[in-house]
mmCIF file of C-alpha atoms in Angstrom:
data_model
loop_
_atom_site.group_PDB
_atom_site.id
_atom_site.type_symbol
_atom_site.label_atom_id
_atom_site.label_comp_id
_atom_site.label_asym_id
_atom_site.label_seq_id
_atom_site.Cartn_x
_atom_site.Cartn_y
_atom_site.Cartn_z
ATOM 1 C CA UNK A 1 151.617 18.828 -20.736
ATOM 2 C CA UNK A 2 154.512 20.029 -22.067
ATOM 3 C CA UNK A 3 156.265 23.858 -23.174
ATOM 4 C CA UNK A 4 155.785 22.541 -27.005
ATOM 5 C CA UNK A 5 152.597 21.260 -26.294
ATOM 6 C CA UNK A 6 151.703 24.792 -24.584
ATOM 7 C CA UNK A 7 152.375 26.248 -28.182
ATOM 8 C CA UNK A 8 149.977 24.151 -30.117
ATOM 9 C CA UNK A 9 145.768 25.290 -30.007
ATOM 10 C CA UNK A 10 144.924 21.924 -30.036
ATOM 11 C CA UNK A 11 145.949 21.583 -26.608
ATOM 12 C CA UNK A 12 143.422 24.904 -25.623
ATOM 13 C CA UNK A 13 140.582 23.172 -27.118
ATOM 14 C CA UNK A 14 141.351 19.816 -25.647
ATOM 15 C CA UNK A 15 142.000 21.322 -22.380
ATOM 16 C CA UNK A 16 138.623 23.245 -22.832
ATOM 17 C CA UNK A 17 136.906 20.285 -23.440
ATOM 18 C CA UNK A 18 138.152 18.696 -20.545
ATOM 19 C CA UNK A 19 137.074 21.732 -18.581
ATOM 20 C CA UNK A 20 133.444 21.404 -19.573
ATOM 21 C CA UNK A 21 133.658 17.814 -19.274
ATOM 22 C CA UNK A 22 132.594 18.867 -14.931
ATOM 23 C CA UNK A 23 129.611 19.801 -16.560
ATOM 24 C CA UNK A 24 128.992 16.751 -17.859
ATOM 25 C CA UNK A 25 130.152 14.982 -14.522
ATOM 26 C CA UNK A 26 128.075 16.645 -12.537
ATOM 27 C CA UNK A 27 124.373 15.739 -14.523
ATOM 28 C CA UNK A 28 126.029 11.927 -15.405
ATOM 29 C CA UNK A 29 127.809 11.472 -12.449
ATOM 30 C CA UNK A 30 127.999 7.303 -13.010
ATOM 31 C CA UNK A 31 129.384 7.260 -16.662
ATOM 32 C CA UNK A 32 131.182 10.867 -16.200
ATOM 33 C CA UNK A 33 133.820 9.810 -13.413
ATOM 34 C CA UNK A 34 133.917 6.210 -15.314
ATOM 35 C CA UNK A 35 135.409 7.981 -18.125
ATOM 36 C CA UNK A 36 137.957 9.900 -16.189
ATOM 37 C CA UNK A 37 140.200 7.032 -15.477
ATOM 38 C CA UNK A 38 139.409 4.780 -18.119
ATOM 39 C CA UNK A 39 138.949 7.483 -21.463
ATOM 40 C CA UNK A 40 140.866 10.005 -20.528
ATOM 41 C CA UNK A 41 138.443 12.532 -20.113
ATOM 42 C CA UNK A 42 139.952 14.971 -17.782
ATOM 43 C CA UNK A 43 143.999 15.580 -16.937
ATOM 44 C CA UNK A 44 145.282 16.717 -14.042
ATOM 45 C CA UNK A 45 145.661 19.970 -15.760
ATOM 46 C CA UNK A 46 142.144 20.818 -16.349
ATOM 47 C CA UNK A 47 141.203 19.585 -12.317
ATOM 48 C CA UNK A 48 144.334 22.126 -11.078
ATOM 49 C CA UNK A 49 142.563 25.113 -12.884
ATOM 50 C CA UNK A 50 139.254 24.102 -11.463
ATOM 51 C CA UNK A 51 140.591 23.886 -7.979
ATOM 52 C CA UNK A 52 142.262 27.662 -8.554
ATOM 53 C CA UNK A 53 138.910 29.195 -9.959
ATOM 54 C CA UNK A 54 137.476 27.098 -6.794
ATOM 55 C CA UNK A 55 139.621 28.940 -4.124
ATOM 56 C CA UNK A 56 139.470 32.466 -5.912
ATOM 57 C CA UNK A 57 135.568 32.480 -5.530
ATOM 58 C CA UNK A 58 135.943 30.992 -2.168
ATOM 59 C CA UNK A 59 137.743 34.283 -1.238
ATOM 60 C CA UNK A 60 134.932 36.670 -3.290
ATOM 61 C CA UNK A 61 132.634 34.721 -1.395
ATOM 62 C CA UNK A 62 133.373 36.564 1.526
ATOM 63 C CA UNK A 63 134.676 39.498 0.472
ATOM 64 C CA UNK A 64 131.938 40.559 -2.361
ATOM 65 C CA UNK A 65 129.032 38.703 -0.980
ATOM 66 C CA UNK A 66 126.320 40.938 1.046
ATOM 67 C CA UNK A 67 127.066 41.094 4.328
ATOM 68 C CA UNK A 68 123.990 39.784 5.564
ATOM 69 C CA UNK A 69 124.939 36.492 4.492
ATOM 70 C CA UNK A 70 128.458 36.170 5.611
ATOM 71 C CA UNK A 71 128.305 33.833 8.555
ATOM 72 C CA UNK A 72 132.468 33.985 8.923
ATOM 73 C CA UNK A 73 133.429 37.142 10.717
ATOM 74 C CA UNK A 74 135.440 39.388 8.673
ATOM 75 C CA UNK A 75 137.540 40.968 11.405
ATOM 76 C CA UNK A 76 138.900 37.631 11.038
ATOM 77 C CA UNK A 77 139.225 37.041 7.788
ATOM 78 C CA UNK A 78 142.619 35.994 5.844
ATOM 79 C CA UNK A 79 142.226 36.068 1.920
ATOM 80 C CA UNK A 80 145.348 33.724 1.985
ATOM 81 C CA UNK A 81 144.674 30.932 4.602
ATOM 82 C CA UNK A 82 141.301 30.788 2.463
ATOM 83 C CA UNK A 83 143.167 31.075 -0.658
ATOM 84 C CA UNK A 84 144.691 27.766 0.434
ATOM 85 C CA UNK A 85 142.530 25.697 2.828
ATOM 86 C CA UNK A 86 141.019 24.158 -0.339
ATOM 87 C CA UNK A 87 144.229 22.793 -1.839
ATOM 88 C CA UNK A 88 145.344 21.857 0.590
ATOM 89 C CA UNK A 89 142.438 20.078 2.155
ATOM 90 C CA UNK A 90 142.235 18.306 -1.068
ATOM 91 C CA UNK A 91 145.329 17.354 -0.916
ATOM 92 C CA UNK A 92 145.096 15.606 2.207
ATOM 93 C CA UNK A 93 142.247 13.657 0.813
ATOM 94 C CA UNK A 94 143.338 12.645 -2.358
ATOM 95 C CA UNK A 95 146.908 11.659 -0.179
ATOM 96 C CA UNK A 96 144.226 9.879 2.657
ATOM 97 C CA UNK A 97 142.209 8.209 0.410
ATOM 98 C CA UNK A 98 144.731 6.703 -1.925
ATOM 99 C CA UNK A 99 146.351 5.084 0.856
ATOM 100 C CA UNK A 100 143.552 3.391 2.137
ATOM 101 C CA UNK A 101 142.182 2.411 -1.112
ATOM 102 C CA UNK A 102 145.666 0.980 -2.061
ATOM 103 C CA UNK A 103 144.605 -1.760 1.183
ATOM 104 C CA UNK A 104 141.428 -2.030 0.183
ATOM 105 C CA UNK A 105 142.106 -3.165 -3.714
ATOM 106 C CA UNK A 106 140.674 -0.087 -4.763
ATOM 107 C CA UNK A 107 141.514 0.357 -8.419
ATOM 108 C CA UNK A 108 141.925 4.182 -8.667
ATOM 109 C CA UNK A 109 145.560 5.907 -9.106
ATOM 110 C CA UNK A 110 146.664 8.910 -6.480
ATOM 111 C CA UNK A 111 145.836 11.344 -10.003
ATOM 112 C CA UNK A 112 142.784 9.895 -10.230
ATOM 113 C CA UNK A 113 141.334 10.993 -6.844
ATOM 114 C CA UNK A 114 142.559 13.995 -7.514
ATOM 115 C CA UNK A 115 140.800 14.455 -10.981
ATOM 116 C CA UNK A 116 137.480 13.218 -9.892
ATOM 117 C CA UNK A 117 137.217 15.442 -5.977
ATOM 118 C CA UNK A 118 138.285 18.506 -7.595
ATOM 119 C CA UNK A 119 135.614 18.107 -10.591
ATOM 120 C CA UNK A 120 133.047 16.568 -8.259
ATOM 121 C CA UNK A 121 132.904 20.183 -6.240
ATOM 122 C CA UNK A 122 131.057 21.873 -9.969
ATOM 123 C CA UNK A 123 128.067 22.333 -7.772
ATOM 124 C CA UNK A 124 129.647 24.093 -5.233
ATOM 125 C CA UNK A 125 131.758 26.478 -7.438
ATOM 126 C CA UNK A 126 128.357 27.427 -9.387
ATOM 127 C CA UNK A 127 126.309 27.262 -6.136
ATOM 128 C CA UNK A 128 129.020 30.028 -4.633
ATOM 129 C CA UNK A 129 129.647 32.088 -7.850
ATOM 130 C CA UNK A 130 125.667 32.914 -8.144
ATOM 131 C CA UNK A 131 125.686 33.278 -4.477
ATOM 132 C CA UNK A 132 127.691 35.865 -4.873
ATOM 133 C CA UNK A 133 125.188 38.032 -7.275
ATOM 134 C CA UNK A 134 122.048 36.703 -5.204
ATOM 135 C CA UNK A 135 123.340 37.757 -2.219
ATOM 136 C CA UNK A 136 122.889 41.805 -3.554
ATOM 137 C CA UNK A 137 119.612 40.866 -4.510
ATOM 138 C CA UNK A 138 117.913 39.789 -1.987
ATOM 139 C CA UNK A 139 116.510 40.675 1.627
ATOM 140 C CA UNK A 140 117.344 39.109 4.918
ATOM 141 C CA UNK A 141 114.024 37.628 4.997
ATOM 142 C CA UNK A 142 114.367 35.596 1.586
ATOM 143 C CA UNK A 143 117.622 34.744 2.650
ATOM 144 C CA UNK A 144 116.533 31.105 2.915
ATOM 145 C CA UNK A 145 116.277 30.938 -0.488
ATOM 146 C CA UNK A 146 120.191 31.855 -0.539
ATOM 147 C CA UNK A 147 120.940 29.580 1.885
ATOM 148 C CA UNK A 148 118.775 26.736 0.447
ATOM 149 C CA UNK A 149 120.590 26.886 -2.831
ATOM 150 C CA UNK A 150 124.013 26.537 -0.396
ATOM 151 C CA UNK A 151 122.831 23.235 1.045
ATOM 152 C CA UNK A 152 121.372 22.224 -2.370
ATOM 153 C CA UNK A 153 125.230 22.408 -3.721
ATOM 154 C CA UNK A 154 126.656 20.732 -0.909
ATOM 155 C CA UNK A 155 124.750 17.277 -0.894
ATOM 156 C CA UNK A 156 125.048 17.439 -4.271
ATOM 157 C CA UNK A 157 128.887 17.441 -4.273
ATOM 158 C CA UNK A 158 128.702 15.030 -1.133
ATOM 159 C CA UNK A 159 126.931 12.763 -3.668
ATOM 160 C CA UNK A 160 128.955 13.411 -6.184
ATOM 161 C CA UNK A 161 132.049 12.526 -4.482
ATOM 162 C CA UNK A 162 131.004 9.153 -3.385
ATOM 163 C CA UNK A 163 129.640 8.412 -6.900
ATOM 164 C CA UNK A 164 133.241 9.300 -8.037
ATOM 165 C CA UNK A 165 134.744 6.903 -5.369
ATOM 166 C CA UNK A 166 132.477 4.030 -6.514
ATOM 167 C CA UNK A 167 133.579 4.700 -10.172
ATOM 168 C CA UNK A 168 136.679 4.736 -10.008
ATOM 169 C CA UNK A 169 138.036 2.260 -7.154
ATOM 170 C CA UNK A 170 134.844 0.118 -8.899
ATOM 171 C CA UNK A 171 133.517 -0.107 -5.124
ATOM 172 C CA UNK A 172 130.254 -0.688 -4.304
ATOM 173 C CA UNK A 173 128.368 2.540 -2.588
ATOM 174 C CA UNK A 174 128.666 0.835 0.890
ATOM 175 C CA UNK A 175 132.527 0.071 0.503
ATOM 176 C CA UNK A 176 132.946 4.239 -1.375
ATOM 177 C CA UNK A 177 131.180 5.498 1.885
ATOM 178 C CA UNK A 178 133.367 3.193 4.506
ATOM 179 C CA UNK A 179 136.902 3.904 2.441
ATOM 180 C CA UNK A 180 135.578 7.925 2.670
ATOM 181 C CA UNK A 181 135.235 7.897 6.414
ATOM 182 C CA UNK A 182 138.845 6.250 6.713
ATOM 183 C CA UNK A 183 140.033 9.181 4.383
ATOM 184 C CA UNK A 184 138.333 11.670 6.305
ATOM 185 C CA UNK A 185 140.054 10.274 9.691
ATOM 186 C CA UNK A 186 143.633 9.988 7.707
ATOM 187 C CA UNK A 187 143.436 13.166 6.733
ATOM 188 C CA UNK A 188 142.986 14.070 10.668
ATOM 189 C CA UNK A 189 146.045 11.887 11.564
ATOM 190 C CA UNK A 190 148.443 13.620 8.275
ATOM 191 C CA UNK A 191 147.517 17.206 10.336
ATOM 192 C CA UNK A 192 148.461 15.404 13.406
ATOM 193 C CA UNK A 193 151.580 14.133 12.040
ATOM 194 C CA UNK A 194 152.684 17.568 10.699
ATOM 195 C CA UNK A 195 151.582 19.312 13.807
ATOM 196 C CA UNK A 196 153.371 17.003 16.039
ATOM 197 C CA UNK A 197 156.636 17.529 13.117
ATOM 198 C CA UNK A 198 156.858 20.949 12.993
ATOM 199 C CA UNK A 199 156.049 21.311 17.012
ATOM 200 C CA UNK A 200 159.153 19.413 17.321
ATOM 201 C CA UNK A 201 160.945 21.253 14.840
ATOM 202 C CA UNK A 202 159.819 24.664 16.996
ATOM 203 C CA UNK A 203 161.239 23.208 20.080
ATOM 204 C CA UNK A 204 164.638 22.121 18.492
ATOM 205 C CA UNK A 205 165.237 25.732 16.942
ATOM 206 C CA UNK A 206 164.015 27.547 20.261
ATOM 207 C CA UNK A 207 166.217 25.494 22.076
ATOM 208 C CA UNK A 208 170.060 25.778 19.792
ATOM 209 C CA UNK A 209 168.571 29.828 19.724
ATOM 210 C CA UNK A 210 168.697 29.613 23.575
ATOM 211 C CA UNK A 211 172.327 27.575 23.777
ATOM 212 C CA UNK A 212 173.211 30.395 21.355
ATOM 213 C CA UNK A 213 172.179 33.358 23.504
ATOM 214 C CA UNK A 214 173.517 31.561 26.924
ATOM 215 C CA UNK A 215 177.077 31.522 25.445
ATOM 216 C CA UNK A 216 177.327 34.947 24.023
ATOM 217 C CA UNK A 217 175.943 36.010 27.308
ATOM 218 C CA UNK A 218 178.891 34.311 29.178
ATOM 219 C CA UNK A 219 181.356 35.274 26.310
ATOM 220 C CA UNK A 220 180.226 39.104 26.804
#
């Protein structure tokens, strides 16, 4: 997507349509992700705006929902780490995934991973959004309802993301749900790897800071 293209309202109501298009995904999971990869269907444009509207409900979620269903302690609470725990989380997958799919002759490119997690969490962005307004009305005692609903969106996207997997790496759902559990342990050994990075990085900058202050202690 280019500035020119920006300009133009065809690119709006294309990029509209590829924003409903998760609606589609989500009902037709099989044929929906199919199409991603192979038609077209959805850009990496349209999955970025669906991952920001993901992350600013994730933050309303906690700050406008009743507080009887708030299970994260607020004293706690940092608008910005939650702002990006989702990108950056999916990230990490997309990153994970890829790379073990890439060994496993998986047929799905890095943008295509990306497209088809960020549109396979619909449920969970509609699930949280009417959370929010259910949460003012009702009690603590038909809270299960609430929290039923919250489960309800969350096996759905599960589902929905190992649909995706089969679809477009053309797996079958045994090798989706084996190449998903090496992702999800990747992903654990990219944090490690950056950990372990900027731990070093620490050490060597608190130790030059320390040579520093030694000398202009013995200079002064």
């Amino acid at each position: 997507m280019t500035i020119a293209s920006l300009k133009q309202k065809s690119t709006y109501a294309e990029l509209g349509g590829q924003l409903r298009y998760a609606l589609y995904c989500i009902f037709h999971p099989a044929d929906g992700f199919w199409c991603i990869c192979r038609d077209k269907k959805a850009s990496v444009a349209s999955a970025t705006i669906i991952l920001i509207a993901f992350s600013i409900i994730s933050v309303l979620q906690l700050t406008l929902s009743n507080f009887q269903f708030v299970l994260v302690p607020i004293e706690y609470f940092n608008a910005i780490i939650t702002f990006l725990s989702t990108p950056v989380m999916i990230i990490l997958w997309s990153v994970s995934n890829w790379s073990f799919t890439t060994l496993m002759n998986g047929k799905g490119k890095l943008s295509h991973i990306y497209i088809a997690t960020i549109y396979a969490f619909t449920p969970m962005i509609i699930a949280n959004t009417v959370g929010i307004v259910l949460s003012h009305l009702l009690t603590y005692d038909e809270g299960a309802l609430y929290h039923s609903m919250q489960m309800i969106a969350l096996i759905w996207t599960v589902m929905l993301l190992l649909v995706s997997m089969m679809q477009i790496h053309d797996y079958t759902m045994a090798k989706a749900v084996g190449s998903s559990i090496l992702g999800i342990a990747g992903m654990g050994f990219i944090l490690f790897l950056f950990m372990l990075f900027f731990s070093l990085i620490s050490d060597a900058v608190m130790y030059f800071i320390s040579i520093y202050n030694e000398i202009i202690f013995r200079m002064y």
